[in-house]
Coordinates of C-alpha atoms and ligand atoms in Angstrom, one line a residue:
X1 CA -29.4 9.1 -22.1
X2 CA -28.1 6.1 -20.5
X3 CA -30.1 5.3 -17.4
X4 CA -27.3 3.2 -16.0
X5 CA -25.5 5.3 -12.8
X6 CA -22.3 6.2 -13.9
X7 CA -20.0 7.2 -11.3
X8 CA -16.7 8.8 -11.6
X9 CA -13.8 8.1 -9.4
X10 CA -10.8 10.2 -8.6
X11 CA -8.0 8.3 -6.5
X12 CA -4.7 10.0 -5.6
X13 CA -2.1 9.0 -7.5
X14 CA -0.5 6.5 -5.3
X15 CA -0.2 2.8 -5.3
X16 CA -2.0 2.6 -2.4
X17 CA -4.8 4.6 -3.2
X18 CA -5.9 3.4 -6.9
X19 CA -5.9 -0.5 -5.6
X20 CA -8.5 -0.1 -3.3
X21 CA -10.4 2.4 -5.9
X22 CA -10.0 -0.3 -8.3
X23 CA -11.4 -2.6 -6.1
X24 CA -14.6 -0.2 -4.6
X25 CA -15.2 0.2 -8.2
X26 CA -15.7 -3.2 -9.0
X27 CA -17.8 -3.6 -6.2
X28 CA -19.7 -1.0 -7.8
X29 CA -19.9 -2.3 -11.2
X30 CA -21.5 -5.5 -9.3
X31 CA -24.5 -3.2 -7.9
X32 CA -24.8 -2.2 -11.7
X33 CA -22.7 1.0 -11.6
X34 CA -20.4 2.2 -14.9
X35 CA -17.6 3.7 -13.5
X36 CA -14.8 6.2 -15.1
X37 CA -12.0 5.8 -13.4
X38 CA -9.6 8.9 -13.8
X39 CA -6.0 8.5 -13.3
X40 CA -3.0 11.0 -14.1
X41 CA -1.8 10.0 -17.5
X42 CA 2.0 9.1 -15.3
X43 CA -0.1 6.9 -13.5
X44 CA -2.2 5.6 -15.9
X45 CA 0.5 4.1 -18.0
X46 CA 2.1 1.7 -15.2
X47 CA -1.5 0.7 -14.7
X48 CA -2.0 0.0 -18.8
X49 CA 1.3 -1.4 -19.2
X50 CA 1.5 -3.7 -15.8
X51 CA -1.4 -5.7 -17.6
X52 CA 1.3 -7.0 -19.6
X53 CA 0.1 -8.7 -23.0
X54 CA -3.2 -9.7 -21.3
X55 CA -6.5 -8.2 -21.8
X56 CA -7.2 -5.2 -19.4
X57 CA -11.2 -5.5 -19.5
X58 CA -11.8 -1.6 -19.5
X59 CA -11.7 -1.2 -23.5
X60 CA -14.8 -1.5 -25.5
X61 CA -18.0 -2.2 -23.4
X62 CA -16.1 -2.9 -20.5
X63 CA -18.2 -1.2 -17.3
X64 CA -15.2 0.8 -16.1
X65 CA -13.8 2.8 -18.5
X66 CA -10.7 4.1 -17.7
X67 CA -9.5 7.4 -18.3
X68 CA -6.1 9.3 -17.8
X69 CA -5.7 12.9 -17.7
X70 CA -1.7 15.4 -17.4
X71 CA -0.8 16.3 -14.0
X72 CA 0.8 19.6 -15.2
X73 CA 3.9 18.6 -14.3
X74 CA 6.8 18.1 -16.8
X75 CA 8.5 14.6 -17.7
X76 CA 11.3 14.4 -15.5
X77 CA 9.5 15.9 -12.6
X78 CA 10.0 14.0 -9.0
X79 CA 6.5 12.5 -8.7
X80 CA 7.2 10.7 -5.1
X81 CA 7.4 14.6 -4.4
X82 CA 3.2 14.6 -3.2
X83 CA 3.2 18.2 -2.3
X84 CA 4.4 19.2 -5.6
X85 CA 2.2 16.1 -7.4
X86 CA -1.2 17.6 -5.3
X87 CA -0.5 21.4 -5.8
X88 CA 0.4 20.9 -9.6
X89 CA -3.1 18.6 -9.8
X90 CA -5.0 21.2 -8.3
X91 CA -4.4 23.6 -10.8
X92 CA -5.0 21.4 -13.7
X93 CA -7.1 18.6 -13.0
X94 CA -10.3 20.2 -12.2
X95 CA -11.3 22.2 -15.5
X96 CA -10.3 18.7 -17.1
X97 CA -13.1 16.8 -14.9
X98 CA -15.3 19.4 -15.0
X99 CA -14.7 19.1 -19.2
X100 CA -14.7 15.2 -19.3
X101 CA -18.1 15.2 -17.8
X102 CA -19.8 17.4 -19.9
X103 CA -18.3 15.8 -22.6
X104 CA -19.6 12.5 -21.9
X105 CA -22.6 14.1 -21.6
X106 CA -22.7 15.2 -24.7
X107 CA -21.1 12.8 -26.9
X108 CA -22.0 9.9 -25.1
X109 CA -25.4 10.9 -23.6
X110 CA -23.8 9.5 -20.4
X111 CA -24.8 11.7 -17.4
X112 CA -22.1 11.3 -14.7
X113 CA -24.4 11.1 -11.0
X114 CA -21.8 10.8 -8.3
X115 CA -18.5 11.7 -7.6
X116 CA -16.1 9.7 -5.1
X117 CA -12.9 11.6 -4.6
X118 CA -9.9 10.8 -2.5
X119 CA -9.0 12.6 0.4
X120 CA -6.5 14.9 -1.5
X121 CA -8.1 14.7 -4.3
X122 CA -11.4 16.8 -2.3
X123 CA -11.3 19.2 -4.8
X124 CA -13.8 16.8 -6.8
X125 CA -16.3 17.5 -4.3
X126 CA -16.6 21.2 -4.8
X127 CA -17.1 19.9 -8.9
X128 CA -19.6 17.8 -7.5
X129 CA -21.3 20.9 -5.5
X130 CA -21.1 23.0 -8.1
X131 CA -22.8 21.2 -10.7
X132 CA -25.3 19.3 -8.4
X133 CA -24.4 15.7 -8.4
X134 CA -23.5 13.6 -5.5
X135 CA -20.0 14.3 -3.8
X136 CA -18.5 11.5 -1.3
X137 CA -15.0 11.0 0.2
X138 CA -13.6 7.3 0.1
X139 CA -10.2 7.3 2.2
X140 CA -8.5 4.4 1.9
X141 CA -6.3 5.6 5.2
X142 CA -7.3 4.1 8.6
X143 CA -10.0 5.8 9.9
X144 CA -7.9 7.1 13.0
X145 CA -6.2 9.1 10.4
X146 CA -9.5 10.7 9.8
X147 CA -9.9 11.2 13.5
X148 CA -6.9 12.7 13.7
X149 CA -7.5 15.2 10.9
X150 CA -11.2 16.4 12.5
X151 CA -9.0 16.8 15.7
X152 CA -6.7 19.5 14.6
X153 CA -8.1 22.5 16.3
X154 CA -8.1 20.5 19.5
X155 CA -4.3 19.4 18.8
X156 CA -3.6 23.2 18.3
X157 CA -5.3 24.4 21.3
X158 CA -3.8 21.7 23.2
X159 CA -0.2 22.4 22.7
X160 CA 0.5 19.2 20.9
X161 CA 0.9 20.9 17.6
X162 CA 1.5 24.6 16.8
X163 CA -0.7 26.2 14.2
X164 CA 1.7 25.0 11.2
X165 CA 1.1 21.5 12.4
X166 CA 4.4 20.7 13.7
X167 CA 4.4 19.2 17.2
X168 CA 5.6 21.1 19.9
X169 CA 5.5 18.2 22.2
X170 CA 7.1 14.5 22.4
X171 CA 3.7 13.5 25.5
X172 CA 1.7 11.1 24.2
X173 CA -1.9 11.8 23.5
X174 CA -5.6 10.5 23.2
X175 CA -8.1 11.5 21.1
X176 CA -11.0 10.0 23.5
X177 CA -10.7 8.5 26.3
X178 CA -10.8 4.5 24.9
X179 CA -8.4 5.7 21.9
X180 CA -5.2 3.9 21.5
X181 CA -2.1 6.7 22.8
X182 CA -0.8 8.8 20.0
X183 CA 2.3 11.0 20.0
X184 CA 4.5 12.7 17.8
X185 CA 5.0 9.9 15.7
X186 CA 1.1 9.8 14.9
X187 CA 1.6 13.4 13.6
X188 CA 2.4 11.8 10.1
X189 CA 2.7 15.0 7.7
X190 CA 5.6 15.6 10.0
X191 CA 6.8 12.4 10.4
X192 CA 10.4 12.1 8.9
X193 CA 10.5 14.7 6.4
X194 CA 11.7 18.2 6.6
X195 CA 9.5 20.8 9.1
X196 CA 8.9 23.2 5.8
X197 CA 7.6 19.7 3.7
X198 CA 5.9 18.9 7.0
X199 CA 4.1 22.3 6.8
X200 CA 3.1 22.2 3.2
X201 CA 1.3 18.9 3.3
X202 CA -0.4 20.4 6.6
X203 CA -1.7 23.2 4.6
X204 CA -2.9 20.9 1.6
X205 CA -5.2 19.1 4.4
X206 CA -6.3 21.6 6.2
X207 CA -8.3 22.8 3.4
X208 CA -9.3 19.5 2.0
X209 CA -10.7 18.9 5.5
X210 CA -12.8 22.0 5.0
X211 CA -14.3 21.2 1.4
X212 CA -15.0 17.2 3.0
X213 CA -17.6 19.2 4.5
X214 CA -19.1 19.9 1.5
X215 CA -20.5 15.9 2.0
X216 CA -22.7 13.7 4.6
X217 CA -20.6 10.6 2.8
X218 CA -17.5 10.1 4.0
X219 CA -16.7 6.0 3.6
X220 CA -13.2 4.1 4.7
X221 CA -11.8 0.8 4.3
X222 CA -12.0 0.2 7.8
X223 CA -13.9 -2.1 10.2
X224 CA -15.4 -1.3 13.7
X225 CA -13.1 -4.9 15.1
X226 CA -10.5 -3.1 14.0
X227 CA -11.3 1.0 15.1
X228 CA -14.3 0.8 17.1
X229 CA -12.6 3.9 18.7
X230 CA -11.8 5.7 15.5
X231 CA -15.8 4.8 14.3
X232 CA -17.4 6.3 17.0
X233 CA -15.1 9.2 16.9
X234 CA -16.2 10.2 13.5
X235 CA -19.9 9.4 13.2
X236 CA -20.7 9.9 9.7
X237 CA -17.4 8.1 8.2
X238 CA -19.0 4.4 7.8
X239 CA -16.5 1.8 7.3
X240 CA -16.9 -0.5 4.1
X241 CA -13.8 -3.1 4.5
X242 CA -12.1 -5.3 4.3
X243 CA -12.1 -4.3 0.7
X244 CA -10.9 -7.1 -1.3
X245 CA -10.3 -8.0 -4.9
X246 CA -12.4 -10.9 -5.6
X247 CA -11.1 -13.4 -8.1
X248 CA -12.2 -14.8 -11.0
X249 CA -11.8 -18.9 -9.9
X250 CA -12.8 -20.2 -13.3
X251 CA -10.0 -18.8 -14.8
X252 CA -7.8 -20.2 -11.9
X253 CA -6.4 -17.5 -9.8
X254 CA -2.6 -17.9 -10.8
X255 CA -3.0 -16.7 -14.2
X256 CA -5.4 -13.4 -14.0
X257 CA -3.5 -10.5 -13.1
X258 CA -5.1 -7.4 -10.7
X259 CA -6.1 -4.4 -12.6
X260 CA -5.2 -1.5 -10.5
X261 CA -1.2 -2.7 -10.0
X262 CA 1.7 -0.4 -11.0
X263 CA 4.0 -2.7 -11.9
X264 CA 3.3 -6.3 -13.7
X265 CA 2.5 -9.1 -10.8
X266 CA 4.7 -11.9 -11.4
X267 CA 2.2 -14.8 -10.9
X268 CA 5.0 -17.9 -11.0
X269 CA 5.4 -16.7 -7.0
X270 CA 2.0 -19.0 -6.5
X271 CA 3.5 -21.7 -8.8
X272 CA 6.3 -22.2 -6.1
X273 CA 4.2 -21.2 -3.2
X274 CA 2.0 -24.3 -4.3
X275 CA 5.4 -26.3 -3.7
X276 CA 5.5 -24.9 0.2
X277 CA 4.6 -26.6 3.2
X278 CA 1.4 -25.2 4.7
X279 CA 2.1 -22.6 6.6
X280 CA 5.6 -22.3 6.0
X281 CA 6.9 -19.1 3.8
X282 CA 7.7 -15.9 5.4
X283 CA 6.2 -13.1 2.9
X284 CA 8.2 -10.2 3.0
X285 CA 6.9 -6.9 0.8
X286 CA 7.0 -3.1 2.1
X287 CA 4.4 -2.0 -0.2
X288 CA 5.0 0.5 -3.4
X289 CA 7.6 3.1 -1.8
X290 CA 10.1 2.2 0.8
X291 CA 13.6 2.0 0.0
X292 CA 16.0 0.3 1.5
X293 CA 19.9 1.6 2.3
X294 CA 22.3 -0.7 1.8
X295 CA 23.3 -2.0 4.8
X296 CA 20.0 -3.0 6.3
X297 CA 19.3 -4.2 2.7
X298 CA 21.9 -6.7 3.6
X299 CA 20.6 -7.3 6.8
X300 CA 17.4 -8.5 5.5
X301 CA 18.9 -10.6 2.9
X302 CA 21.3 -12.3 5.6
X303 CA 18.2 -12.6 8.3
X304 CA 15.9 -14.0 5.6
X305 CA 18.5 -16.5 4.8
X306 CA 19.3 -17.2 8.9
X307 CA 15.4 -18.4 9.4
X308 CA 16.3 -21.2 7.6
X309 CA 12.5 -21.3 6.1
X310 CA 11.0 -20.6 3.0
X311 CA 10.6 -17.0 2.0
X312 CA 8.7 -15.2 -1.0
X313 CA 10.3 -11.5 -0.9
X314 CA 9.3 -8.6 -3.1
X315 CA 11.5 -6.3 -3.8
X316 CA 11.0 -3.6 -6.6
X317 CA 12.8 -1.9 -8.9
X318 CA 11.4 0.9 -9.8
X319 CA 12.6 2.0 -13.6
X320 CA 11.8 5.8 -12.8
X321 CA 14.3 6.4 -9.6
X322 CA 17.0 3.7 -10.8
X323 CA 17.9 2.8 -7.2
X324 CA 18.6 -0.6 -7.0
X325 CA 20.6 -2.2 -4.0
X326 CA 22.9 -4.7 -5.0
X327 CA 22.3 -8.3 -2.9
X328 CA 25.1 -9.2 -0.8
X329 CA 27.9 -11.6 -2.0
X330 CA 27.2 -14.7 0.9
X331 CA 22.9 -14.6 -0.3
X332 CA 22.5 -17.7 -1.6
X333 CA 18.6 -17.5 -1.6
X334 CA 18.2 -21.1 -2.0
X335 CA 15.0 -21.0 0.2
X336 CA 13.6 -18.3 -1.1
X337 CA 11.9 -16.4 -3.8
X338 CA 12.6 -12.9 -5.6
X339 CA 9.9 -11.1 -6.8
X340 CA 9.9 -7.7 -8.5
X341 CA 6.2 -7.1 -7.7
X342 CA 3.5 -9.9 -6.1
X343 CA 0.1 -10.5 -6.7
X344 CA 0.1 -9.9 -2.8
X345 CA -3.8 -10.5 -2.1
X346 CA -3.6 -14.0 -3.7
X347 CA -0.1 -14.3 -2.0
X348 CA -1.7 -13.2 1.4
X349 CA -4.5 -15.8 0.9
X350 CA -2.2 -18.9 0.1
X351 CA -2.1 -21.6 2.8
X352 CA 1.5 -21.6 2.4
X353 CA 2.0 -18.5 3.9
X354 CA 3.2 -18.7 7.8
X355 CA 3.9 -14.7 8.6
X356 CA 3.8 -11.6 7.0
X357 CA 6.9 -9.3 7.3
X358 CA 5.2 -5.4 6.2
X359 CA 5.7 -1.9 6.2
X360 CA 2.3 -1.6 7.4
X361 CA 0.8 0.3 5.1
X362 CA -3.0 0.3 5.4
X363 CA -3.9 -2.0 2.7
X364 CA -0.9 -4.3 3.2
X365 CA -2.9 -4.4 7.2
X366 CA -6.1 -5.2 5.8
X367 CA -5.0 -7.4 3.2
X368 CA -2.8 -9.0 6.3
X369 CA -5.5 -9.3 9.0
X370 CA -8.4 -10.2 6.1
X371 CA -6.5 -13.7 5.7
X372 CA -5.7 -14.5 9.3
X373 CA -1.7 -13.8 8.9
X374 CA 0.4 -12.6 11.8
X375 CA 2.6 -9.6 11.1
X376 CA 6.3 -8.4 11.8
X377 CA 6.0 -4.8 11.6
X378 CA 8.7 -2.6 10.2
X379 CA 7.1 0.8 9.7
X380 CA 8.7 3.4 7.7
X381 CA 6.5 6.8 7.9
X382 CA 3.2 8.5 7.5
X383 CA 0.5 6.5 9.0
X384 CA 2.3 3.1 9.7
X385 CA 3.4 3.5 12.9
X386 CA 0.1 4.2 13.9
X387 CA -1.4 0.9 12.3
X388 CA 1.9 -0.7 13.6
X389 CA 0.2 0.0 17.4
X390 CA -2.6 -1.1 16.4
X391 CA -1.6 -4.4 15.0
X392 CA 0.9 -5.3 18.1
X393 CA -0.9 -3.6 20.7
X394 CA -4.6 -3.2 20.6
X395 CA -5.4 -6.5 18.2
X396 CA -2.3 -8.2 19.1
X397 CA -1.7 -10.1 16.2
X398 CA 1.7 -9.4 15.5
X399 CA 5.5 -8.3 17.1
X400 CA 7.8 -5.7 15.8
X401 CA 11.9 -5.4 15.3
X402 CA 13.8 -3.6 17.7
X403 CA 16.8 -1.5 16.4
X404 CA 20.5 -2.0 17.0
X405 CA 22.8 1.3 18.3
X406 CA 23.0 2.1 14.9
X407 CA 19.8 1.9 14.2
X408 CA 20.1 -1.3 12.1
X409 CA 17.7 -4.4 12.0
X410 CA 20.4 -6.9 12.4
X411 CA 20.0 -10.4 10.4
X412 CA 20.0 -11.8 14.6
X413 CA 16.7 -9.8 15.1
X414 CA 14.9 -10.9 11.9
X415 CA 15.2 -14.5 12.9
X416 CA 14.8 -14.0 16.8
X417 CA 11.4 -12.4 15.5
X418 CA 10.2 -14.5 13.2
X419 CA 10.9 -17.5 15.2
X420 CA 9.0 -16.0 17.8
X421 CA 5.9 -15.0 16.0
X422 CA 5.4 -18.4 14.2
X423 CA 6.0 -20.0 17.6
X424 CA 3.4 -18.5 19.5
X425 CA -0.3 -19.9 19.6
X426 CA -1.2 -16.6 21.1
X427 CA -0.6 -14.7 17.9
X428 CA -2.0 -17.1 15.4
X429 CA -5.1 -18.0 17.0
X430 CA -6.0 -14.0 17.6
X431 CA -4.9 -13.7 14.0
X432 CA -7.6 -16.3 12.6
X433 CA -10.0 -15.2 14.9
X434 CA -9.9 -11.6 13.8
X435 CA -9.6 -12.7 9.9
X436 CA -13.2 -14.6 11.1
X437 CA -14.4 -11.5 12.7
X438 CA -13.1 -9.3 9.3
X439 CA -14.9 -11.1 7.1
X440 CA -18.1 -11.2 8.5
X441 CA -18.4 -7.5 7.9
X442 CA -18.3 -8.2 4.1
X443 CA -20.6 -11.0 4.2
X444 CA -24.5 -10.8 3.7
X445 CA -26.3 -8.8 6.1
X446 CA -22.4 -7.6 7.7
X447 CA -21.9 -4.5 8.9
X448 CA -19.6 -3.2 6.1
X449 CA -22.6 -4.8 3.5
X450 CA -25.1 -2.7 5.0
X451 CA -23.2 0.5 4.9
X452 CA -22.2 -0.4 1.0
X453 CA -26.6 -1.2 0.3
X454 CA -27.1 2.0 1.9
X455 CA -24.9 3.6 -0.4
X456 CA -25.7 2.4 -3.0
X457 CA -29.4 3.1 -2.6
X458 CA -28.7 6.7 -1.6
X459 CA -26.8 6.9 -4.9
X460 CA -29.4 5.6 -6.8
X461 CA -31.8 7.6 -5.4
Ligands
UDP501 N1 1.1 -4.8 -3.5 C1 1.1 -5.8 -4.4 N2 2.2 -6.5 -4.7 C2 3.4 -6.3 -4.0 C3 3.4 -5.3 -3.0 C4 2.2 -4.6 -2.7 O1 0.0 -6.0 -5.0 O2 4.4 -6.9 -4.3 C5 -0.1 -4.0 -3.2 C6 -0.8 -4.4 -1.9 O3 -1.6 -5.5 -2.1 C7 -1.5 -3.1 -1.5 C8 -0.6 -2.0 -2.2 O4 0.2 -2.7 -3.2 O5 -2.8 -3.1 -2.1 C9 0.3 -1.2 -1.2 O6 -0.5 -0.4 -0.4 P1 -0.1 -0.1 1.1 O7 -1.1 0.8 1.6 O8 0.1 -1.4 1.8 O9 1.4 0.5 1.0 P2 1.9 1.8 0.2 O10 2.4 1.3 -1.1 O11 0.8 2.8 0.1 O12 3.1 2.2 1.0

């Protein structure tokens, strides 16, 4: 039997949730762990074929064998659809697990020890229960998302949401008495989608948060600089962040591309970033789902091109939903740069970069605040609003946009914004000194270090 510790590793099938799996796992594989890394086969083939013609390092020997698995659903199914995508999982995926372990066991006298599922993907723990091997929760949410979830009941007996999760009420909120305000815009499930959607991914939580309780582990990619609040709130979640990927430097950063990515990084973008001024480029990505309508499509186009600076600017197209907005007629883009995806953590980290225009999606944040770059938040839904509140109110290292009467962005506001971020001192020097303050968690002896040794030690116990 192989006396390595092999762990297995269940992210939900979301951009934003295998990248930071990816990257916990190679943390892993540096403490010595194998990992097999279980994706949907839907998902699993953007991450094979985003590697492009380059070696994936997870065939042969490679300590992270990746492995994919049917979601149930059929071929044209809507997988942006995550009620659907979960329920449909649910009834498949865990008599497959359950299978691929024993099969390892038995074919490759590999004996599976631990098992670190997503927050809707809980259903791993209850494998883990049943067959007595380690169970732990890694959400790669903020951990006032967490803090919200343990806080249902109180919502419900409060009157701030009715016991199908919907709010009843638009008064802001606090959690504890130091926690940031909330309101109904924190209330994500039911943030911008219908009230019956709103109720079905309520029910889905509910009971993951009751099988979490099947496990003392619960770990985030949070800090406590970042939610001290949100960390004492929820005692036994220990924050392991900022979770970065950590490059390869021999092989010279530009040319190795980020296993993990759904779509193929386009690497020339740090070619013609080396070309920038220092701090110069305005980096504008709104992470793996936003879509854009036309008109504020143009907007941004026009506003980019109004700043007058340098811009890098991501903007998919996603060969599943077709939707591609056309870019106006007067866009010259001479200053800038298209990109259909970035290799955004080398991107973040370039000393070209001058501001970060983001969704705010909860990597993007980390990945934002872990190299010192002040933000321009335009939230969309879920959770970013929240982590928008936190980045321009409690850490102060950004601004956001204000709507027109239509509800428009205007090309006016873009450059009123991002001439006002990158000309105050306030903002930037908050910004370094948080990065500073980020990184020491992940350094020897750090906070986030000593929550990982202590992991790791409990699961090689
Ligand atoms: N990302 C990337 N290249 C891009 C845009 C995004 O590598 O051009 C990565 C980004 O580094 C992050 C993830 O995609 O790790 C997006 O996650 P996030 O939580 O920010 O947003 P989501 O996609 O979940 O809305």
């Amino acid at each position: 039997m192989s006396v390595q510790t092999t762990v297995l590793v269940l992210p939900s099938p979301a951009q934003g949730h295998v990248n930071p799996f990816m990257i916990l796992s190679q943390k892993l594989v540096e403490y010595g762990c194998n990992i097999i890394f279980v994706n949907t086969e839907f998902i699993h083939n953007k991450v094979v074929s985003s590697m492009g013609n380059q070696e994936s390092g997870v065939t042969g020997g490679s300590p992270i064998k990746l492995v994919s698995m049917p979601d149930g659903l059929g071929a044209d199914a809507d997988r942006n659809n995550f009620v659907e995508v979960s329920v449909s999982i649910l009834k498949n995926m865990p008599a497959m697990v359950e299978k691929l372990i024993e099969d390892v066991r038995l074919k490759d006298r590999v004996i599976v020890s631990c098992i670190v599922a997503d927050f809707f993907m809980a259903w791993g723990l209850e494998i883990a229960s049943k067959i007595g091997i380690k169970g732990v929760l890694f959400c790669p949410a903020p951990a006032s998302l967490i803090a919200l979830h343990c806080s249902i009941p109180r919502l419900i007996d409060d009157g701030i949401i009715d016991s199908k999760g919907l709010p009843i009420t638009q008064k802001a909120f606090q959690l504890s008495p130091n926690f940031p305000a909330m309101d109904a815009g924190s209330i994500w499930w039911a943030n911008g989608v219908d009230s019956i959607f709103g109720i079905e991914i309520f029910n889905l939580l509910v009971d993951c948060m009751k099988i979490l309780e099947l496990t003392e582990c619960w770990l985030c990619n949070s800090t406590p600089d970042l939610e001290p609040e949100a960390l004492s709130f929820v005692p036994k979640l220990l924050p392991i962040g900022p979770l970065l990927r950590s490059y390869d430097h021999d092989q010279g950063v530009s040319t190795q591309r980020s296993l993990g990515q759904f779509w193929e990084e386009d690497l020339s973008c740090i070619n013609w970033l080396d070309q920038q001024p220092l701090g110069s480029v305005i980096y504008v990505a709104f992470g793996s789902f936003t879509d854009f309508d036309n008109k504020q499509f143009t907007e941004l186009a026009l506003g980019l091109e109004l700043t007058n600076r340098p811009f890098l600017w991501v903007v998919r197209q996603d060969s599943d939903c077709n939707k591609t907005v056309p870019l106006p007629n007067e866009f010259k883009g001479n200053q800038g740069k298209i990109v259909k995806w970035a290799p955004q953590q080398q991107v973040l980290s370039h000393p070209a970069i001058a501001c970060f225009v983001s969704h705010c999606g909860w990597n993007s944040t980390i990945e934002g605040l872990s190299n010192g770059v002040p933000f321009l938040c335009w939230p969309y839904f879920a959770d970013q609003f929240l982590n928008k509140t936190y980045i321009c109110d409690q850490l102060k290292v950004g601004l956001g946009f204000d709507s027109d009467e239509n509800g428009l962005i205007s090309r006016e506001e873009i450059k009123v914004k991002v001439d006002k971020v990158l000309s105050d001192e306030k903002i930037r020097s908050k910004a370094r000194v948080l990065k500073e303050k980020l990184l020491n968690n992940i350094k020897v002896g750090g906070r986030s270090s000593q929550n990982l040794n202590k992991f790791i030690n409990w699961l090689k116990e």
